[in-house]
Amino acid sequence: MKLSTVELAKIADQAIDAAMLAGEMIARSRPREIEHKSDRGSLASQVVTEVDRRSEALILEKLKPTIEGFELGLLTEEQPDDGGRFDADYFWCIDPIDGTLPFIEGTPGYAVSIGLVCRDGTPAIGVVYDPVGETVFHAIASAGAFRDGRPWTPPSNSESLSLFTDRSFLGSGEREQITRVLEEVARDIGLSGLRIDVDAGAVMNACKVLTNPLACYLKLPKTDGGGSLWDYAATACLFKEARAVATDVYGEAFELNRGDSTLMCHRGILFATNESLASKIRHLLPTEP
């Protein structure tokens, strides 16, 4: 069953309501209980709070009519993958709080992320709510991208190239290579230099790329760990509809319904303001294996 643009718009409205409801609860809350996860990964994946679970419960309750009415599958960060995403025509892909560390520290950089993905991995709806900025980003396939309900308008003019990435980048083995590549790109296009921002989680990193004239969010391929489907499903839709770039580092579309894993960094991650910038970055990275 293929959902019409009208149906997608109605479903998106419910996702926006769900994201805002959860985000407003998050903004009122302070972490009370922190559990350390046993799985490996970035700093942000090592903690989960009571508020994560409360946020997810609010979202799922709000989205329940869409799940039942349209027979949608479900994939969330806080629940085991039941495989329903392979059978349903569409599935919700939800991160109830992305950017756990900024949230715990009481700083900007966390968000609620809700994506609707087709079985073939194509993003259909993307909704992001930033509780600190009280900002809603959303997109609907073939209907455009929006910020607080207004059509998306790309920013203009920049003196430097911005890299938005997570805090683990500072101690990672890829820091030197990525910094060198991006400094070369900045020089090539006549910018004053490279600015690195490590204050946000994956979702807000992508949104910051969209709201800056020349920016990127880059992660090199890795065989283990890294971001997951729910980290990128919503923002992939936002970028597609905003005519920005969201691909792996080889220029291929994200595999948003991987059959063998929910992890996404096996082919790297590249969000960029435009294709010209993305091409320059890819040109300086290792070729596809």
CSV table of N, CA and C in Angstrom, one decimal, residues 77-186:
chain,number,residue,atom,x,y,z
A,77,GLU,N,14.7,3.0,19.5
A,77,GLU,CA,16.0,2.8,20.1
A,77,GLU,C,15.9,2.0,21.4
A,78,GLU,N,14.8,2.1,22.1
A,78,GLU,CA,14.6,1.5,23.4
A,78,GLU,C,14.0,0.1,23.4
A,79,GLN,N,13.6,-0.4,22.2
A,79,GLN,CA,13.0,-1.7,22.2
A,79,GLN,C,13.7,-2.6,21.2
A,80,PRO,N,13.7,-3.9,21.4
A,80,PRO,CA,14.4,-4.9,20.5
A,80,PRO,C,13.7,-4.8,19.1
A,81,ASP,N,14.5,-5.0,18.1
A,81,ASP,CA,14.0,-5.0,16.7
A,81,ASP,C,13.2,-6.3,16.5
A,82,ASP,N,11.9,-6.2,16.3
A,82,ASP,CA,11.1,-7.4,16.1
A,82,ASP,C,11.0,-7.9,14.7
A,83,GLY,N,11.6,-7.2,13.8
A,83,GLY,CA,11.6,-7.5,12.4
A,83,GLY,C,10.3,-7.1,11.6
A,84,GLY,N,9.4,-6.4,12.3
A,84,GLY,CA,8.2,-6.0,11.7
A,84,GLY,C,8.4,-5.0,10.5
A,85,ARG,N,9.6,-4.3,10.6
A,85,ARG,CA,9.9,-3.4,9.5
A,85,ARG,C,10.1,-4.0,8.2
A,86,PHE,N,10.3,-5.3,8.2
A,86,PHE,CA,10.5,-6.0,6.9
A,86,PHE,C,9.2,-6.4,6.2
A,87,ASP,N,8.2,-6.5,7.0
A,87,ASP,CA,6.9,-6.9,6.5
A,87,ASP,C,5.9,-5.8,6.2
A,88,ALA,N,6.0,-4.7,7.0
A,88,ALA,CA,5.1,-3.6,6.8
A,88,ALA,C,5.5,-2.7,5.6
A,89,ASP,N,4.6,-2.0,4.9
A,89,ASP,CA,4.9,-1.2,3.8
A,89,ASP,C,5.7,0.1,4.3
A,90,TYR,N,5.4,0.5,5.5
A,90,TYR,CA,6.1,1.6,6.1
A,90,TYR,C,6.4,1.3,7.6
A,91,PHE,N,7.4,1.9,8.2
A,91,PHE,CA,7.6,1.7,9.6
A,91,PHE,C,8.1,3.0,10.3
A,92,TRP,N,7.6,3.2,11.5
A,92,TRP,CA,8.1,4.3,12.3
A,92,TRP,C,9.5,4.0,12.8
A,93,CYS,N,10.4,5.0,12.8
A,93,CYS,CA,11.8,4.8,13.2
A,93,CYS,C,12.1,5.9,14.2
A,94,ILE,N,12.2,5.6,15.5
A,94,ILE,CA,12.0,6.6,16.6
A,94,ILE,C,13.2,6.6,17.5
A,95,ASP,N,13.7,7.8,17.8
A,95,ASP,CA,14.7,8.0,18.8
A,95,ASP,C,14.1,9.0,19.8
A,96,PRO,N,13.6,8.5,21.0
A,96,PRO,CA,12.9,9.4,21.9
A,96,PRO,C,13.7,10.5,22.5
A,97,ILE,N,15.0,10.3,22.7
A,97,ILE,CA,16.0,11.4,23.0
A,97,ILE,C,17.3,11.1,22.3
A,98,ASP,N,17.6,11.8,21.3
A,98,ASP,CA,19.0,11.7,20.7
A,98,ASP,C,19.8,12.8,21.3
A,99,GLY,N,21.0,12.5,21.7
A,99,GLY,CA,21.9,13.5,22.3
A,99,GLY,C,21.7,13.4,23.8
A,100,THR,N,21.9,12.2,24.3
A,100,THR,CA,21.7,12.0,25.8
A,100,THR,C,22.6,12.8,26.6
A,101,LEU,N,23.9,12.9,26.2
A,101,LEU,CA,24.9,13.6,27.0
A,101,LEU,C,24.5,15.1,27.1
A,102,PRO,N,24.2,15.8,26.1
A,102,PRO,CA,23.8,17.2,26.2
A,102,PRO,C,22.6,17.3,27.2
A,103,PHE,N,21.7,16.4,27.1
A,103,PHE,CA,20.5,16.4,27.9
A,103,PHE,C,20.9,16.3,29.4
A,104,ILE,N,21.7,15.3,29.7
A,104,ILE,CA,22.2,15.1,31.1
A,104,ILE,C,22.9,16.3,31.6
A,105,GLU,N,23.7,16.9,30.7
A,105,GLU,CA,24.5,18.1,31.1
A,105,GLU,C,23.7,19.4,31.1
A,106,GLY,N,22.5,19.3,30.6
A,106,GLY,CA,21.6,20.5,30.6
A,106,GLY,C,22.0,21.6,29.6
A,107,THR,N,22.6,21.1,28.5
A,107,THR,CA,23.0,22.0,27.4
A,107,THR,C,22.3,21.7,26.1
A,108,PRO,N,22.2,22.6,25.2
A,108,PRO,CA,21.5,22.3,23.9
A,108,PRO,C,22.2,21.2,23.1
A,109,GLY,N,21.5,20.6,22.2
A,109,GLY,CA,22.1,19.5,21.4
A,109,GLY,C,21.3,18.2,21.4
A,110,TYR,N,20.2,18.1,22.2
A,110,TYR,CA,19.4,16.9,22.2
A,110,TYR,C,18.1,17.2,21.4
A,111,ALA,N,17.4,16.1,21.0
A,111,ALA,CA,16.2,16.3,20.2
A,111,ALA,C,15.4,15.0,20.3
A,112,VAL,N,14.1,15.1,19.9
A,112,VAL,CA,13.3,14.0,19.6
A,112,VAL,C,13.2,13.8,18.1
A,113,SER,N,13.4,12.5,17.7
A,113,SER,CA,13.5,12.3,16.2
A,113,SER,C,12.5,11.2,15.9
A,114,ILE,N,11.6,11.5,14.9
A,114,ILE,CA,10.6,10.5,14.5
A,114,ILE,C,10.6,10.5,12.9
A,115,GLY,N,10.9,9.3,12.4
A,115,GLY,CA,10.9,9.1,10.9
A,115,GLY,C,10.0,8.0,10.5
A,116,LEU,N,9.4,8.2,9.3
A,116,LEU,CA,8.6,7.1,8.7
A,116,LEU,C,9.4,6.7,7.5
A,117,VAL,N,9.6,5.4,7.4
A,117,VAL,CA,10.5,4.9,6.3
A,117,VAL,C,9.7,3.8,5.5
A,118,CYS,N,9.8,3.9,4.2
A,118,CYS,CA,9.2,2.8,3.4
A,118,CYS,C,10.0,1.5,3.5
A,119,ARG,N,9.4,0.4,3.2
A,119,ARG,CA,10.1,-0.9,3.3
A,119,ARG,C,11.3,-0.9,2.5
A,120,ASP,N,11.4,-0.2,1.4
A,120,ASP,CA,12.6,-0.2,0.5
A,120,ASP,C,13.7,0.7,1.1
A,121,GLY,N,13.4,1.3,2.2
A,121,GLY,CA,14.4,2.2,2.8
A,121,GLY,C,14.4,3.7,2.5
A,122,THR,N,13.4,4.0,1.7
A,122,THR,CA,13.2,5.4,1.3
A,122,THR,C,12.5,6.2,2.4
A,123,PRO,N,13.1,7.4,2.8
A,123,PRO,CA,12.4,8.1,3.9
A,123,PRO,C,11.1,8.8,3.4
A,124,ALA,N,10.0,8.7,4.2
A,124,ALA,CA,8.7,9.3,3.8
A,124,ALA,C,8.4,10.5,4.6
A,125,ILE,N,8.7,10.4,5.9
A,125,ILE,CA,8.4,11.6,6.8
A,125,ILE,C,9.6,11.7,7.7
A,126,GLY,N,10.0,13.0,8.0
A,126,GLY,CA,11.0,13.2,9.0
A,126,GLY,C,10.5,14.3,9.9
A,127,VAL,N,10.5,14.1,11.2
A,127,VAL,CA,10.1,15.1,12.2
A,127,VAL,C,11.2,15.1,13.3
A,128,VAL,N,11.7,16.3,13.6
A,128,VAL,CA,12.7,16.6,14.6
A,128,VAL,C,12.2,17.7,15.5
A,129,TYR,N,12.2,17.5,16.8
A,129,TYR,CA,11.8,18.6,17.7
A,129,TYR,C,13.0,18.9,18.6
A,130,ASP,N,13.4,20.2,18.6
A,130,ASP,CA,14.5,20.7,19.4
A,130,ASP,C,13.9,21.3,20.7
A,131,PRO,N,13.9,20.6,21.8
A,131,PRO,CA,13.2,21.2,23.0
A,131,PRO,C,13.8,22.5,23.5
A,132,VAL,N,15.1,22.7,23.3
A,132,VAL,CA,15.8,23.9,23.8
A,132,VAL,C,15.4,25.1,23.0
A,133,GLY,N,15.5,24.9,21.7
A,133,GLY,CA,15.1,26.0,20.8
A,133,GLY,C,13.7,26.1,20.5
A,134,GLU,N,12.9,25.1,21.0
A,134,GLU,CA,11.5,25.0,20.7
A,134,GLU,C,11.2,25.1,19.2
A,135,THR,N,11.9,24.3,18.5
A,135,THR,CA,11.9,24.4,17.0
A,135,THR,C,11.5,23.0,16.5
A,136,VAL,N,10.6,23.0,15.5
A,136,VAL,CA,10.2,21.8,14.8
A,136,VAL,C,10.7,21.8,13.4
A,137,PHE,N,11.5,20.8,13.0
A,137,PHE,CA,11.9,20.6,11.6
A,137,PHE,C,11.0,19.4,11.1
A,138,HIS,N,10.4,19.5,10.0
A,138,HIS,CA,9.7,18.4,9.4
A,138,HIS,C,9.8,18.4,7.9
A,139,ALA,N,9.6,17.2,7.3
A,139,ALA,CA,9.6,17.0,5.9
A,139,ALA,C,8.7,15.9,5.5
A,140,ILE,N,8.1,16.0,4.4
A,140,ILE,CA,7.2,14.9,3.8
A,140,ILE,C,7.7,14.7,2.4
A,141,ALA,N,7.8,13.4,2.0
A,141,ALA,CA,8.3,13.0,0.7
A,141,ALA,C,7.5,13.7,-0.4
A,142,SER,N,8.2,14.4,-1.3
A,142,SER,CA,7.6,15.1,-2.4
A,142,SER,C,6.7,16.3,-2.0
A,143,ALA,N,6.8,16.7,-0.8
A,143,ALA,CA,6.0,17.9,-0.3
A,143,ALA,C,6.8,19.0,0.3
A,144,GLY,N,8.1,18.7,0.5
A,144,GLY,CA,9.0,19.8,0.9
A,144,GLY,C,9.4,19.6,2.4
A,145,ALA,N,10.3,20.5,2.8
A,145,ALA,CA,10.8,20.6,4.1
A,145,ALA,C,10.4,21.9,4.8
A,146,PHE,N,10.2,21.9,6.1
A,146,PHE,CA,9.6,23.0,6.8
A,146,PHE,C,10.4,23.2,8.2
A,147,ARG,N,10.4,24.5,8.6
A,147,ARG,CA,10.9,24.8,9.9
A,147,ARG,C,9.8,25.6,10.6
A,148,ASP,N,9.3,25.1,11.7
A,148,ASP,CA,8.2,25.7,12.4
A,148,ASP,C,7.0,26.0,11.5
A,149,GLY,N,6.7,25.0,10.6
A,149,GLY,CA,5.6,25.1,9.7
A,149,GLY,C,5.8,26.0,8.5
A,150,ARG,N,6.9,26.6,8.3
A,150,ARG,CA,7.2,27.5,7.2
A,150,ARG,C,8.1,26.8,6.2
A,151,PRO,N,7.9,26.9,4.9
A,151,PRO,CA,8.8,26.3,3.9
A,151,PRO,C,10.2,26.6,4.2
A,152,TRP,N,11.1,25.6,4.0
A,152,TRP,CA,12.5,25.7,4.3
A,152,TRP,C,13.2,26.7,3.4
A,153,THR,N,14.0,27.6,3.9
A,153,THR,CA,14.8,28.6,3.2
A,153,THR,C,16.2,28.4,3.5
A,154,PRO,N,17.1,28.0,2.6
A,154,PRO,CA,18.5,27.7,2.9
A,154,PRO,C,19.2,29.0,3.3
A,155,PRO,N,20.1,28.9,4.3
A,155,PRO,CA,20.9,30.1,4.7
A,155,PRO,C,21.9,30.5,3.6
A,156,SER,N,22.4,31.7,3.7
A,156,SER,CA,23.4,32.1,2.7
A,156,SER,C,24.6,32.8,3.4
A,157,ASN,N,25.7,32.8,2.7
A,157,ASN,CA,26.9,33.5,3.1
A,157,ASN,C,27.6,32.9,4.3
A,158,SER,N,28.9,32.6,4.2
A,158,SER,CA,29.7,32.0,5.3
A,158,SER,C,31.2,32.3,5.0
A,159,GLU,N,31.9,32.5,6.1
A,159,GLU,CA,33.3,32.8,6.0
A,159,GLU,C,34.1,31.5,6.3
A,160,SER,N,33.5,30.5,6.9
A,160,SER,CA,34.3,29.3,7.3
A,160,SER,C,33.4,28.1,7.0
A,161,LEU,N,34.1,27.0,6.9
A,161,LEU,CA,33.4,25.7,6.8
A,161,LEU,C,33.2,25.1,8.2
A,162,SER,N,32.0,24.6,8.5
A,162,SER,CA,31.6,24.1,9.8
A,162,SER,C,31.5,22.6,9.7
A,163,LEU,N,32.1,21.9,10.7
A,163,LEU,CA,31.9,20.5,10.9
A,163,LEU,C,31.2,20.3,12.2
A,164,PHE,N,30.0,19.6,12.1
A,164,PHE,CA,29.3,19.3,13.3
A,164,PHE,C,29.4,17.8,13.5
A,165,THR,N,29.8,17.4,14.7
A,165,THR,CA,30.0,16.0,15.0
A,165,THR,C,29.9,15.8,16.5
A,166,ASP,N,29.9,14.5,16.9
A,166,ASP,CA,29.7,14.2,18.3
A,166,ASP,C,31.0,14.3,19.1
A,167,ARG,N,30.9,14.3,20.4
A,167,ARG,CA,32.1,14.5,21.2
A,167,ARG,C,33.1,13.4,21.1
A,168,SER,N,32.7,12.2,20.8
A,168,SER,CA,33.7,11.1,20.7
A,168,SER,C,34.7,11.4,19.6
A,169,PHE,N,34.3,12.3,18.6
A,169,PHE,CA,35.3,12.6,17.5
A,169,PHE,C,36.6,13.1,18.1
A,170,LEU,N,36.6,13.9,19.2
A,170,LEU,CA,37.8,14.5,19.7
A,170,LEU,C,38.9,13.5,20.1
A,171,GLY,N,38.4,12.3,20.5
A,171,GLY,CA,39.4,11.2,20.9
A,171,GLY,C,39.5,10.1,19.9
A,172,SER,N,38.9,10.3,18.7
A,172,SER,CA,38.8,9.2,17.7
A,172,SER,C,40.0,9.1,16.8
A,173,GLY,N,40.2,8.0,16.2
A,173,GLY,CA,41.3,7.8,15.3
A,173,GLY,C,41.1,8.5,14.0
A,174,GLU,N,39.9,8.9,13.7
A,174,GLU,CA,39.6,9.6,12.4
A,174,GLU,C,39.7,11.1,12.5
A,175,ARG,N,39.9,11.6,13.7
A,175,ARG,CA,40.0,13.1,13.8
A,175,ARG,C,41.0,13.7,12.9
A,176,GLU,N,42.2,13.2,12.9
A,176,GLU,CA,43.3,13.8,12.1
A,176,GLU,C,43.0,13.8,10.6
A,177,GLN,N,42.5,12.7,10.1
A,177,GLN,CA,42.2,12.6,8.7
A,177,GLN,C,41.0,13.5,8.3
A,178,ILE,N,40.0,13.5,9.1
A,178,ILE,CA,38.8,14.3,8.7
A,178,ILE,C,39.2,15.8,8.8
A,179,THR,N,39.9,16.2,9.8
A,179,THR,CA,40.3,17.6,10.0
A,179,THR,C,41.2,18.0,8.8
A,180,ARG,N,42.1,17.2,8.4
A,180,ARG,CA,43.0,17.5,7.3
A,180,ARG,C,42.2,17.7,6.0
A,181,VAL,N,41.3,16.7,5.7
A,181,VAL,CA,40.4,16.8,4.5
A,181,VAL,C,39.6,18.0,4.5
A,182,LEU,N,38.9,18.3,5.6
A,182,LEU,CA,38.0,19.5,5.6
A,182,LEU,C,38.8,20.8,5.5
A,183,GLU,N,40.0,20.9,6.1
A,183,GLU,CA,40.8,22.1,6.0
A,183,GLU,C,41.2,22.3,4.6
A,184,GLU,N,41.5,21.3,3.9
A,184,GLU,CA,41.8,21.4,2.4
A,184,GLU,C,40.6,21.8,1.6
A,185,VAL,N,39.5,21.3,1.9
A,185,VAL,CA,38.3,21.7,1.2
A,185,VAL,C,38.0,23.2,1.5
A,186,ALA,N,38.1,23.6,2.7
A,186,ALA,CA,37.9,25.0,3.1
A,186,ALA,C,38.8,26.0,2.3
